[in-house]
mmCIF file of C-alpha atoms in Angstrom:
data_model
loop_
_atom_site.group_PDB
_atom_site.id
_atom_site.type_symbol
_atom_site.label_atom_id
_atom_site.label_comp_id
_atom_site.label_asym_id
_atom_site.label_seq_id
_atom_site.Cartn_x
_atom_site.Cartn_y
_atom_site.Cartn_z
ATOM 1 C CA MET A 20 11.103 -7.664 -7.158
ATOM 2 C CA GLY A 21 7.949 -8.746 -8.602
ATOM 3 C CA GLN A 22 6.765 -8.684 -12.375
ATOM 4 C CA LYS A 23 7.206 -5.404 -14.219
ATOM 5 C CA ARG A 24 4.040 -3.809 -15.278
ATOM 6 C CA ALA A 25 3.329 -1.563 -18.375
ATOM 7 C CA ALA A 26 0.170 0.568 -19.321
ATOM 8 C CA VAL A 27 -0.615 1.158 -22.933
ATOM 9 C CA MET A 28 -3.013 4.046 -23.940
ATOM 10 C CA TYR A 29 -4.643 4.320 -27.272
ATOM 11 C CA PHE A 30 -7.218 6.702 -28.682
ATOM 12 C CA THR A 31 -8.136 5.426 -32.228
ATOM 13 C CA GLU A 32 -8.854 1.986 -33.944
ATOM 14 C CA ASN A 33 -5.571 2.193 -35.521
ATOM 15 C CA GLY A 34 -4.079 2.985 -32.113
ATOM 16 C CA ARG A 35 -5.771 -0.327 -30.864
ATOM 17 C CA LYS A 36 -4.258 -2.488 -33.490
ATOM 18 C CA LEU A 37 -0.660 -1.104 -32.711
ATOM 19 C CA ALA A 38 -1.377 -1.345 -29.142
ATOM 20 C CA VAL A 39 -1.759 -5.043 -29.499
ATOM 21 C CA GLN A 40 1.444 -5.503 -31.213
ATOM 22 C CA VAL A 41 3.156 -3.477 -28.463
ATOM 23 C CA LYS A 42 1.616 -5.839 -25.805
ATOM 24 C CA GLY A 43 2.739 -8.791 -27.508
ATOM 25 C CA LEU A 44 6.135 -7.570 -27.590
ATOM 26 C CA LEU A 45 6.211 -6.335 -23.891
ATOM 27 C CA GLU A 46 4.906 -9.881 -22.916
ATOM 28 C CA SER A 47 7.134 -11.875 -24.931
ATOM 29 C CA PRO A 48 9.349 -14.478 -22.939
ATOM 30 C CA GLY A 49 12.513 -12.159 -23.011
ATOM 31 C CA GLN A 50 10.565 -9.192 -21.449
ATOM 32 C CA GLY A 51 7.934 -10.948 -19.402
ATOM 33 C CA MET A 52 5.851 -7.605 -18.440
ATOM 34 C CA ALA A 53 2.197 -7.874 -17.364
ATOM 35 C CA VAL A 54 0.446 -5.263 -19.594
ATOM 36 C CA GLN A 55 -2.618 -3.300 -19.134
ATOM 37 C CA MET A 56 -4.469 -2.441 -22.196
ATOM 38 C CA GLY A 57 -6.443 0.860 -22.014
ATOM 39 C CA LYS A 58 -8.672 2.269 -19.415
ATOM 40 C CA ASP A 59 -11.189 0.458 -16.875
ATOM 41 C CA PRO A 60 -14.775 1.338 -17.586
ATOM 42 C CA GLY A 61 -15.928 4.716 -16.144
ATOM 43 C CA GLN A 62 -12.292 5.774 -15.652
ATOM 44 C CA SER A 63 -10.914 9.072 -16.811
ATOM 45 C CA LEU A 64 -7.623 9.393 -18.663
ATOM 46 C CA GLN A 65 -6.309 11.308 -15.634
ATOM 47 C CA GLU A 66 -7.290 8.597 -13.317
ATOM 48 C CA TRP A 67 -5.749 6.067 -15.479
ATOM 49 C CA CYS A 68 -2.529 8.102 -15.605
ATOM 50 C CA GLN A 69 -2.491 8.360 -11.777
ATOM 51 C CA GLN A 70 -2.871 4.955 -11.232
ATOM 52 C CA ALA A 71 -0.402 4.050 -13.899
ATOM 53 C CA PHE A 72 2.214 6.083 -12.331
ATOM 54 C CA GLN A 73 1.846 4.415 -9.026
ATOM 55 C CA ASP A 74 1.791 0.753 -10.374
ATOM 56 C CA ALA A 75 3.556 0.555 -13.680
ATOM 57 C CA GLN A 76 7.163 1.063 -14.669
ATOM 58 C CA LEU A 77 6.277 1.740 -18.054
ATOM 59 C CA LEU A 78 3.615 3.982 -19.752
ATOM 60 C CA VAL A 79 3.071 3.844 -23.673
ATOM 61 C CA PHE A 80 0.870 6.408 -25.422
ATOM 62 C CA ILE A 81 -0.308 5.744 -28.812
ATOM 63 C CA GLY A 82 -1.105 9.116 -30.427
ATOM 64 C CA ALA A 83 -0.112 12.752 -30.134
ATOM 65 C CA ALA A 84 2.792 13.842 -28.060
ATOM 66 C CA GLY A 85 0.922 16.701 -26.812
ATOM 67 C CA ILE A 86 -1.867 14.403 -25.170
ATOM 68 C CA ALA A 87 0.834 12.513 -23.483
ATOM 69 C CA VAL A 88 2.448 15.678 -22.205
ATOM 70 C CA ARG A 89 -0.795 17.170 -20.835
ATOM 71 C CA THR A 90 -1.815 13.785 -19.094
ATOM 72 C CA ILE A 91 1.404 12.961 -17.374
ATOM 73 C CA ALA A 92 2.327 16.757 -16.318
ATOM 74 C CA PRO A 93 0.501 16.680 -13.009
ATOM 75 C CA PHE A 94 2.098 13.405 -11.692
ATOM 76 C CA VAL A 95 5.813 13.998 -12.692
ATOM 77 C CA LYS A 96 8.133 14.282 -9.890
ATOM 78 C CA ASP A 97 11.846 13.647 -10.854
ATOM 79 C CA LYS A 98 13.646 11.113 -13.039
ATOM 80 C CA PHE A 99 14.528 8.802 -9.820
ATOM 81 C CA ALA A 100 11.022 8.259 -9.205
ATOM 82 C CA ASP A 101 8.823 8.625 -12.518
ATOM 83 C CA PRO A 102 8.239 5.494 -14.729
ATOM 84 C CA ALA A 103 9.332 5.712 -18.195
ATOM 85 C CA VAL A 104 6.891 7.013 -20.723
ATOM 86 C CA LEU A 105 7.081 6.554 -24.550
ATOM 87 C CA VAL A 106 4.918 7.957 -27.189
ATOM 88 C CA LEU A 107 4.306 6.065 -30.650
ATOM 89 C CA ASP A 108 2.565 7.586 -33.713
ATOM 90 C CA GLU A 109 -0.614 5.412 -34.641
ATOM 91 C CA LYS A 110 1.241 4.330 -37.744
ATOM 92 C CA GLY A 111 3.973 2.898 -35.709
ATOM 93 C CA ARG A 112 6.847 4.799 -37.411
ATOM 94 C CA TYR A 113 8.767 6.485 -34.426
ATOM 95 C CA VAL A 114 9.020 5.456 -30.669
ATOM 96 C CA VAL A 115 9.816 8.695 -28.523
ATOM 97 C CA PRO A 116 10.921 8.508 -24.900
ATOM 98 C CA MET A 117 9.369 11.381 -23.071
ATOM 99 C CA LEU A 118 10.284 10.591 -19.365
ATOM 100 C CA SER A 119 12.681 8.564 -17.591
ATOM 101 C CA GLY A 120 14.844 7.836 -20.707
ATOM 102 C CA HIS A 121 17.854 6.980 -18.459
ATOM 103 C CA VAL A 122 17.230 5.779 -15.058
ATOM 104 C CA GLY A 123 13.492 4.496 -15.738
ATOM 105 C CA GLY A 124 15.015 2.466 -19.043
ATOM 106 C CA GLY A 125 12.779 4.590 -21.463
ATOM 107 C CA ASN A 126 15.568 4.706 -24.072
ATOM 108 C CA GLN A 127 16.039 0.821 -23.728
ATOM 109 C CA TRP A 128 12.320 0.275 -24.026
ATOM 110 C CA ALA A 129 12.060 2.731 -26.844
ATOM 111 C CA VAL A 130 14.995 0.866 -28.842
ATOM 112 C CA PHE A 131 13.449 -2.425 -28.088
ATOM 113 C CA LEU A 132 10.053 -1.519 -29.375
ATOM 114 C CA ALA A 133 11.317 0.213 -32.278
ATOM 115 C CA ASP A 134 13.300 -2.787 -33.379
ATOM 116 C CA GLY A 135 9.982 -5.137 -32.979
ATOM 117 C CA LEU A 136 7.840 -2.566 -34.728
ATOM 118 C CA SER A 137 10.431 -1.856 -37.609
ATOM 119 C CA ALA A 138 10.145 1.893 -36.271
ATOM 120 C CA ASP A 139 12.646 4.434 -35.399
ATOM 121 C CA ALA A 140 13.499 5.306 -31.872
ATOM 122 C CA VAL A 141 13.967 9.003 -31.306
ATOM 123 C CA ILE A 142 16.619 9.219 -28.436
ATOM 124 C CA THR A 143 17.314 12.891 -27.299
ATOM 125 C CA THR A 144 19.413 12.560 -24.177
ATOM 126 C CA ALA A 145 23.059 13.722 -24.541
ATOM 127 C CA THR A 146 24.805 10.703 -23.038
ATOM 128 C CA ASP A 147 23.175 8.402 -25.356
ATOM 129 C CA LEU A 148 23.326 10.425 -28.531
ATOM 130 C CA ASN A 149 27.043 10.704 -27.816
ATOM 131 C CA GLY A 150 27.834 7.368 -26.632
ATOM 132 C CA LYS A 151 28.980 8.477 -23.244
ATOM 133 C CA PHE A 152 28.917 6.733 -20.080
ATOM 134 C CA ALA A 153 26.016 7.866 -17.640
ATOM 135 C CA VAL A 154 26.368 7.270 -14.100
ATOM 136 C CA ASP A 155 22.493 7.402 -13.320
ATOM 137 C CA VAL A 156 21.964 4.696 -15.760
ATOM 138 C CA PHE A 157 24.837 2.636 -14.439
ATOM 139 C CA ALA A 158 23.382 2.873 -11.011
ATOM 140 C CA SER A 159 19.953 1.960 -12.096
ATOM 141 C CA ARG A 160 21.038 -1.022 -14.124
ATOM 142 C CA GLN A 161 23.291 -2.266 -11.390
ATOM 143 C CA ASN A 162 20.832 -1.671 -8.486
ATOM 144 C CA LEU A 163 23.079 0.712 -6.751
ATOM 145 C CA ALA A 164 21.910 3.525 -4.445
ATOM 146 C CA LEU A 165 22.963 6.994 -5.962
ATOM 147 C CA THR A 166 23.654 8.931 -2.920
ATOM 148 C CA ASP A 167 24.098 12.636 -4.584
ATOM 149 C CA ARG A 168 21.741 13.251 -7.476
ATOM 150 C CA LYS A 169 23.357 16.837 -8.143
ATOM 151 C CA LEU A 170 27.020 15.400 -8.089
ATOM 152 C CA ALA A 171 25.714 12.714 -10.411
ATOM 153 C CA LYS A 172 24.538 15.451 -12.976
ATOM 154 C CA GLN A 173 27.902 17.282 -12.594
ATOM 155 C CA ILE A 174 29.676 13.928 -13.547
ATOM 156 C CA SER A 175 27.453 13.579 -16.400
ATOM 157 C CA SER A 176 28.098 16.994 -17.644
ATOM 158 C CA HIS A 177 31.867 16.273 -17.177
ATOM 159 C CA VAL A 178 31.976 13.236 -19.091
ATOM 160 C CA LEU A 179 29.959 15.063 -21.727
ATOM 161 C CA ALA A 180 32.577 17.743 -22.071
ATOM 162 C CA GLY A 181 35.281 14.974 -22.812
ATOM 163 C CA GLY A 182 36.348 14.521 -19.082
ATOM 164 C CA GLN A 183 37.493 11.346 -17.297
ATOM 165 C CA VAL A 184 36.337 10.212 -13.875
ATOM 166 C CA GLY A 185 38.256 8.198 -11.208
ATOM 167 C CA PHE A 186 36.727 4.864 -10.338
ATOM 168 C CA TYR A 187 36.657 2.247 -7.694
ATOM 169 C CA CYS A 188 34.699 -0.732 -6.988
ATOM 170 C CA GLU A 189 34.891 -2.999 -4.047
ATOM 171 C CA GLY A 190 32.931 -5.853 -5.635
ATOM 172 C CA GLY A 191 33.771 -7.599 -8.803
ATOM 173 C CA VAL A 192 33.964 -5.709 -12.100
ATOM 174 C CA LEU A 193 32.801 -7.661 -15.252
ATOM 175 C CA GLY A 194 33.182 -6.510 -18.709
ATOM 176 C CA LYS A 195 35.355 -3.401 -20.123
ATOM 177 C CA ILE A 196 35.436 -0.312 -17.931
ATOM 178 C CA PRO A 197 34.412 2.533 -20.285
ATOM 179 C CA GLU A 198 36.978 4.923 -21.387
ATOM 180 C CA GLU A 199 35.349 7.586 -19.478
ATOM 181 C CA LEU A 200 36.335 5.803 -16.148
ATOM 182 C CA VAL A 201 39.981 5.341 -14.959
ATOM 183 C CA TRP A 202 40.428 2.984 -12.261
ATOM 184 C CA GLN A 203 41.733 4.181 -9.097
ATOM 185 C CA ASP A 204 43.411 1.714 -6.173
ATOM 186 C CA TRP A 205 41.757 3.159 -3.037
ATOM 187 C CA GLY A 206 44.390 0.867 -0.904
ATOM 188 C CA ALA A 207 43.985 -2.649 0.527
ATOM 189 C CA GLY A 208 41.980 -3.695 3.761
ATOM 190 C CA LEU A 209 38.609 -2.167 3.019
ATOM 191 C CA GLN A 210 36.747 -4.710 5.288
ATOM 192 C CA GLY A 211 34.817 -2.200 7.432
ATOM 193 C CA SER A 212 37.400 -1.861 9.930
ATOM 194 C CA LEU A 213 39.252 1.210 8.952
ATOM 195 C CA GLY A 214 39.205 4.366 11.093
ATOM 196 C CA ARG A 215 40.248 6.506 8.458
ATOM 197 C CA CYS A 216 39.287 7.345 4.847
ATOM 198 C CA PRO A 217 41.660 5.563 2.557
ATOM 199 C CA GLN A 218 42.760 7.990 -0.256
ATOM 200 C CA PRO A 219 42.767 7.119 -3.926
ATOM 201 C CA SER A 220 45.872 6.865 -5.709
ATOM 202 C CA GLY A 221 46.890 6.107 -9.411
ATOM 203 C CA GLU A 222 45.560 9.696 -10.467
ATOM 204 C CA GLY A 223 46.369 11.005 -13.855
ATOM 205 C CA LYS A 224 48.961 13.774 -14.247
ATOM 206 C CA GLU A 225 46.509 16.601 -13.300
ATOM 207 C CA GLY A 226 44.232 14.395 -10.965
ATOM 208 C CA TRP A 227 40.545 13.699 -11.237
ATOM 209 C CA LYS A 228 38.012 16.401 -10.855
ATOM 210 C CA TYR A 229 35.376 13.652 -9.851
ATOM 211 C CA GLN A 230 35.418 10.233 -8.530
ATOM 212 C CA ILE A 231 32.970 7.282 -8.099
ATOM 213 C CA TYR A 232 33.193 4.991 -5.159
ATOM 214 C CA THR A 233 31.244 1.857 -5.369
ATOM 215 C CA GLY A 234 30.769 -0.334 -2.388
ATOM 216 C CA ALA A 235 29.059 -0.984 0.951
ATOM 217 C CA HIS A 236 31.512 1.731 2.808
ATOM 218 C CA PHE A 237 30.931 5.399 2.958
ATOM 219 C CA TYR A 238 33.965 7.679 3.997
ATOM 220 C CA GLY A 239 32.332 10.867 3.199
ATOM 221 C CA GLN A 240 35.534 12.421 1.218
ATOM 222 C CA PRO A 241 37.455 13.061 -0.838
ATOM 223 C CA GLU A 242 35.582 15.946 -2.193
ATOM 224 C CA ASN A 243 33.386 15.379 -5.402
ATOM 225 C CA THR A 244 33.287 11.684 -4.794
ATOM 226 C CA LEU A 245 29.904 10.017 -5.822
ATOM 227 C CA TYR A 246 29.175 7.057 -3.637
ATOM 228 C CA LEU A 247 26.990 4.183 -5.171
ATOM 229 C CA HIS A 248 26.022 1.520 -2.806
ATOM 230 C CA PRO A 249 24.773 -2.244 -3.472
ATOM 231 C CA LYS A 250 22.147 -3.862 -1.504
ATOM 232 C CA SER A 251 24.714 -6.380 -0.136
ATOM 233 C CA VAL A 252 24.724 -6.278 3.848
ATOM 234 C CA ALA A 253 22.724 -8.314 6.192
ATOM 235 C CA VAL A 254 22.776 -7.403 9.848
ATOM 236 C CA GLY A 255 22.456 -9.950 12.483
ATOM 237 C CA ILE A 256 20.997 -8.859 15.645
ATOM 238 C CA GLY A 257 20.085 -10.208 19.035
ATOM 239 C CA CYS A 258 18.948 -8.137 22.230
ATOM 240 C CA LYS A 259 17.562 -8.818 25.701
ATOM 241 C CA GLU A 260 13.718 -9.160 25.917
ATOM 242 C CA GLY A 261 12.059 -5.798 25.767
ATOM 243 C CA LYS A 262 15.028 -3.708 24.772
ATOM 244 C CA GLY A 263 13.703 -0.446 23.261
ATOM 245 C CA ALA A 264 13.971 0.720 19.506
ATOM 246 C CA GLN A 265 15.851 3.760 20.350
ATOM 247 C CA GLU A 266 18.716 2.117 21.999
ATOM 248 C CA ILE A 267 19.034 -0.612 19.395
ATOM 249 C CA GLU A 268 18.991 1.982 16.760
ATOM 250 C CA SER A 269 21.570 4.104 18.470
ATOM 251 C CA PHE A 270 23.913 1.400 18.834
ATOM 252 C CA LEU A 271 23.355 -0.024 15.242
ATOM 253 C CA CYS A 272 23.935 3.576 13.743
ATOM 254 C CA ARG A 273 27.068 4.222 15.906
ATOM 255 C CA VAL A 274 28.629 0.968 14.880
ATOM 256 C CA MET A 275 27.913 1.397 11.136
ATOM 257 C CA GLU A 276 29.247 4.969 11.391
ATOM 258 C CA GLU A 277 32.430 3.785 13.216
ATOM 259 C CA ARG A 278 32.785 1.041 10.656
ATOM 260 C CA HIS A 279 31.931 3.305 7.637
ATOM 261 C CA ILE A 280 28.922 0.969 6.629
ATOM 262 C CA ALA A 281 26.305 2.798 4.552
ATOM 263 C CA MET A 282 22.674 2.390 5.566
ATOM 264 C CA GLU A 283 21.856 2.110 1.894
ATOM 265 C CA SER A 284 23.872 -1.284 1.553
ATOM 266 C CA VAL A 285 21.866 -2.866 4.131
ATOM 267 C CA PHE A 286 19.169 -4.946 2.907
ATOM 268 C CA CYS A 287 17.732 -6.923 5.975
ATOM 269 C CA LEU A 288 17.934 -7.550 9.603
ATOM 270 C CA ALA A 289 18.210 -11.219 10.782
ATOM 271 C CA SER A 290 17.900 -13.141 14.218
ATOM 272 C CA ILE A 291 16.599 -16.163 15.757
ATOM 273 C CA ASP A 292 12.946 -17.096 15.572
ATOM 274 C CA ARG A 293 12.351 -16.443 19.399
ATOM 275 C CA LYS A 294 12.776 -12.692 18.324
ATOM 276 C CA LYS A 295 10.366 -12.562 15.703
ATOM 277 C CA GLU A 296 7.887 -10.703 17.740
ATOM 278 C CA GLU A 297 10.450 -8.468 19.403
ATOM 279 C CA GLN A 298 8.860 -5.111 19.303
ATOM 280 C CA GLY A 299 12.289 -2.920 19.249
ATOM 281 C CA ILE A 300 13.806 -4.763 16.485
ATOM 282 C CA LEU A 301 10.514 -4.701 14.653
ATOM 283 C CA GLU A 302 10.356 -0.814 14.893
ATOM 284 C CA VAL A 303 13.847 -0.299 13.595
ATOM 285 C CA ALA A 304 13.143 -2.635 10.729
ATOM 286 C CA GLU A 305 9.956 -0.771 9.957
ATOM 287 C CA LYS A 306 11.705 2.614 10.170
ATOM 288 C CA TYR A 307 14.356 1.727 7.654
ATOM 289 C CA GLN A 308 11.869 -0.435 5.532
ATOM 290 C CA LEU A 309 13.917 -3.474 6.114
ATOM 291 C CA PRO A 310 12.772 -7.014 5.970
ATOM 292 C CA PHE A 311 13.472 -8.866 9.194
ATOM 293 C CA TYR A 312 14.350 -12.589 8.731
ATOM 294 C CA VAL A 313 14.388 -15.031 11.422
ATOM 295 C CA PHE A 314 15.813 -18.660 11.683
ATOM 296 C CA SER A 315 15.495 -21.555 14.078
ATOM 297 C CA ALA A 316 18.276 -22.722 16.274
ATOM 298 C CA ALA A 317 18.672 -25.781 13.960
ATOM 299 C CA GLN A 318 19.047 -23.462 10.828
ATOM 300 C CA LEU A 319 21.684 -21.209 12.819
ATOM 301 C CA ALA A 320 23.670 -24.193 13.855
ATOM 302 C CA GLY A 321 23.999 -25.266 9.985
ATOM 303 C CA ALA A 322 25.616 -21.885 9.165
ATOM 304 C CA PRO A 323 28.876 -22.198 7.629
ATOM 305 C CA GLY A 324 31.939 -20.609 9.285
ATOM 306 C CA THR A 325 33.615 -20.166 12.456
ATOM 307 C CA PHE A 326 31.643 -17.902 14.950
ATOM 308 C CA THR A 327 32.409 -16.341 18.575
ATOM 309 C CA ASP A 328 30.413 -18.556 20.797
ATOM 310 C CA SER A 329 28.943 -17.931 24.262
ATOM 311 C CA GLU A 330 28.061 -20.590 26.678
ATOM 312 C CA PHE A 331 25.504 -18.368 28.142
ATOM 313 C CA VAL A 332 23.953 -17.736 24.847
ATOM 314 C CA LYS A 333 24.171 -21.263 23.990
ATOM 315 C CA LYS A 334 22.152 -22.068 27.296
ATOM 316 C CA VAL A 335 19.281 -19.511 26.682
ATOM 317 C CA THR A 336 18.738 -20.116 22.930
ATOM 318 C CA GLY A 337 20.156 -23.376 22.163
ATOM 319 C CA ILE A 338 22.795 -21.875 19.808
ATOM 320 C CA GLY A 339 26.120 -20.296 20.889
ATOM 321 C CA ASN A 340 25.910 -17.159 18.427
ATOM 322 C CA VAL A 341 22.962 -15.813 17.075
ATOM 323 C CA CYS A 342 23.960 -12.592 15.313
ATOM 324 C CA GLU A 343 27.026 -13.931 13.430
ATOM 325 C CA ARG A 344 25.051 -16.809 12.078
ATOM 326 C CA ALA A 345 22.053 -15.111 11.193
ATOM 327 C CA ALA A 346 23.894 -12.482 9.416
ATOM 328 C CA ILE A 347 25.548 -15.246 7.319
ATOM 329 C CA LEU A 348 22.361 -17.119 6.559
ATOM 330 C CA ALA A 349 20.619 -14.097 5.514
ATOM 331 C CA ALA A 350 23.487 -12.792 3.220
ATOM 332 C CA MET A 351 23.401 -16.211 1.626
ATOM 333 C CA GLY A 352 19.772 -15.616 0.720
ATOM 334 C CA TYR A 353 18.066 -17.999 2.900
ATOM 335 C CA GLY A 354 15.972 -15.190 4.432
ATOM 336 C CA ALA A 355 14.455 -14.499 1.149
ATOM 337 C CA VAL A 356 13.426 -18.163 -0.012
ATOM 338 C CA GLN A 357 9.847 -17.705 0.490
ATOM 339 C CA GLU A 358 9.898 -14.547 -1.331
ATOM 340 C CA HIS A 359 11.975 -14.960 -4.379
ATOM 341 C CA GLY A 360 13.164 -18.699 -4.476
ATOM 342 C CA PHE A 361 16.876 -19.570 -3.353
ATOM 343 C CA GLN A 362 20.149 -19.103 -5.040
ATOM 344 C CA GLU A 363 22.962 -19.654 -2.571
ATOM 345 C CA LYS A 364 25.475 -16.403 -2.333
ATOM 346 C CA GLY A 365 29.035 -16.252 -1.219
ATOM 347 C CA THR A 366 29.261 -14.384 1.862
ATOM 348 C CA ARG A 367 31.895 -13.133 4.555
ATOM 349 C CA LEU A 368 31.607 -11.519 7.781
ATOM 350 C CA ILE A 369 32.637 -7.755 7.657
ATOM 351 C CA ILE A 370 31.968 -7.102 11.367
ATOM 352 C CA GLU A 371 32.092 -9.765 13.881
ATOM 353 C CA LYS A 372 30.077 -9.844 17.073
ATOM 354 C CA THR A 373 29.680 -6.509 18.805
ATOM 355 C CA ALA A 374 27.820 -5.937 21.743
ATOM 356 C CA GLU A 375 26.623 -3.224 24.202
ATOM 357 C CA HIS A 376 23.934 -2.944 26.881
ATOM 358 C CA GLY A 377 22.206 -6.214 25.934
ATOM 359 C CA VAL A 378 22.187 -5.594 22.175
ATOM 360 C CA THR A 379 24.492 -7.615 19.805
ATOM 361 C CA LEU A 380 25.198 -7.145 16.146
ATOM 362 C CA ALA A 381 27.196 -8.639 13.360
ATOM 363 C CA PHE A 382 27.508 -7.830 9.758
ATOM 364 C CA ALA A 383 27.803 -10.121 6.518
ATOM 365 C CA GLU A 384 28.321 -9.066 3.024
ATOM 366 C CA GLN A 385 27.170 -11.179 0.168
ATOM 367 C CA GLU A 386 29.118 -11.457 -3.110
ATOM 368 C CA TRP A 387 28.161 -8.900 -5.702
ATOM 369 C CA SER A 388 29.625 -7.310 -8.741
ATOM 370 C CA VAL A 389 28.888 -4.888 -11.488
ATOM 371 C CA VAL A 390 28.796 -5.397 -15.162
ATOM 372 C CA PHE A 391 29.960 -2.979 -17.963
ATOM 373 C CA GLU A 392 28.052 -3.797 -21.224
#
């Protein structure tokens, strides 16, 4: 992910002075945002706002709340897509989150700026006011895909009413689980090979009305279970030259459905460099907006682990197994080296090489965890 951006709008000289302070706080080493101050020459307020909604994660208005409301109104979609919007009075006494206080982080930014300006943050969201766990905020902060917005809202209402929610996580769990969540054991062996939905256990005396399952798998049940998916799975792929996208996609989706892997958890496709122009793979990657990483035979040979080698594949490509090795390297982080730098991650194969009609697939998952503050 690139540098976060903020756009600050002011209307008076006092507002400009305060905007300079806001800019300094947002660009401080601990925050590191890129801040745009005011409009470009000849740009209208509406044009500025439209561009800011597209480019920035945070909009700050210094002036009357009514101006901010009227300006942003045509561009508001929903809290999962909108940037955070704050309003400050030009005296710098109050910081008010107006939009995306939860998912967009507006409440956090308001508290941060209020602290730096010796102002008061005016927080109105119910879960924050009552100090309750908010599943949409949790998902956003942990980079988890939230699969059912309506169910997430029901869970937040349930928590606000004093209820508890069953919770399970396939990855590591750091920090103290909040009292609104109660750990549930969904059974052993969740390696993507189960053909049935594991059932939660350890329920309270009356059971849990809602449950949260956090992981790369999706079982579709029990009822009222909210799935949160990390971007943790790399798919290694190989195919015969000229294999069509429809056939590749069909096999990919079927394997994932049979092994209960959520598409939301897949973060890339990977293969050998001789496949970098393979049109069928490129079309599948484009459809699902996945980067496609390729490695040389020498790089694949250096992948750690034990793999299902084929003499035929070795004769053709110079390496005995492409899909498993590519999946492991991509999950370790090698594919993203040029984009984000490299930090090696622990990995494991969750689906070994599987083949059909000239297409081979393997799935590797990198280590991940969630953090409760």
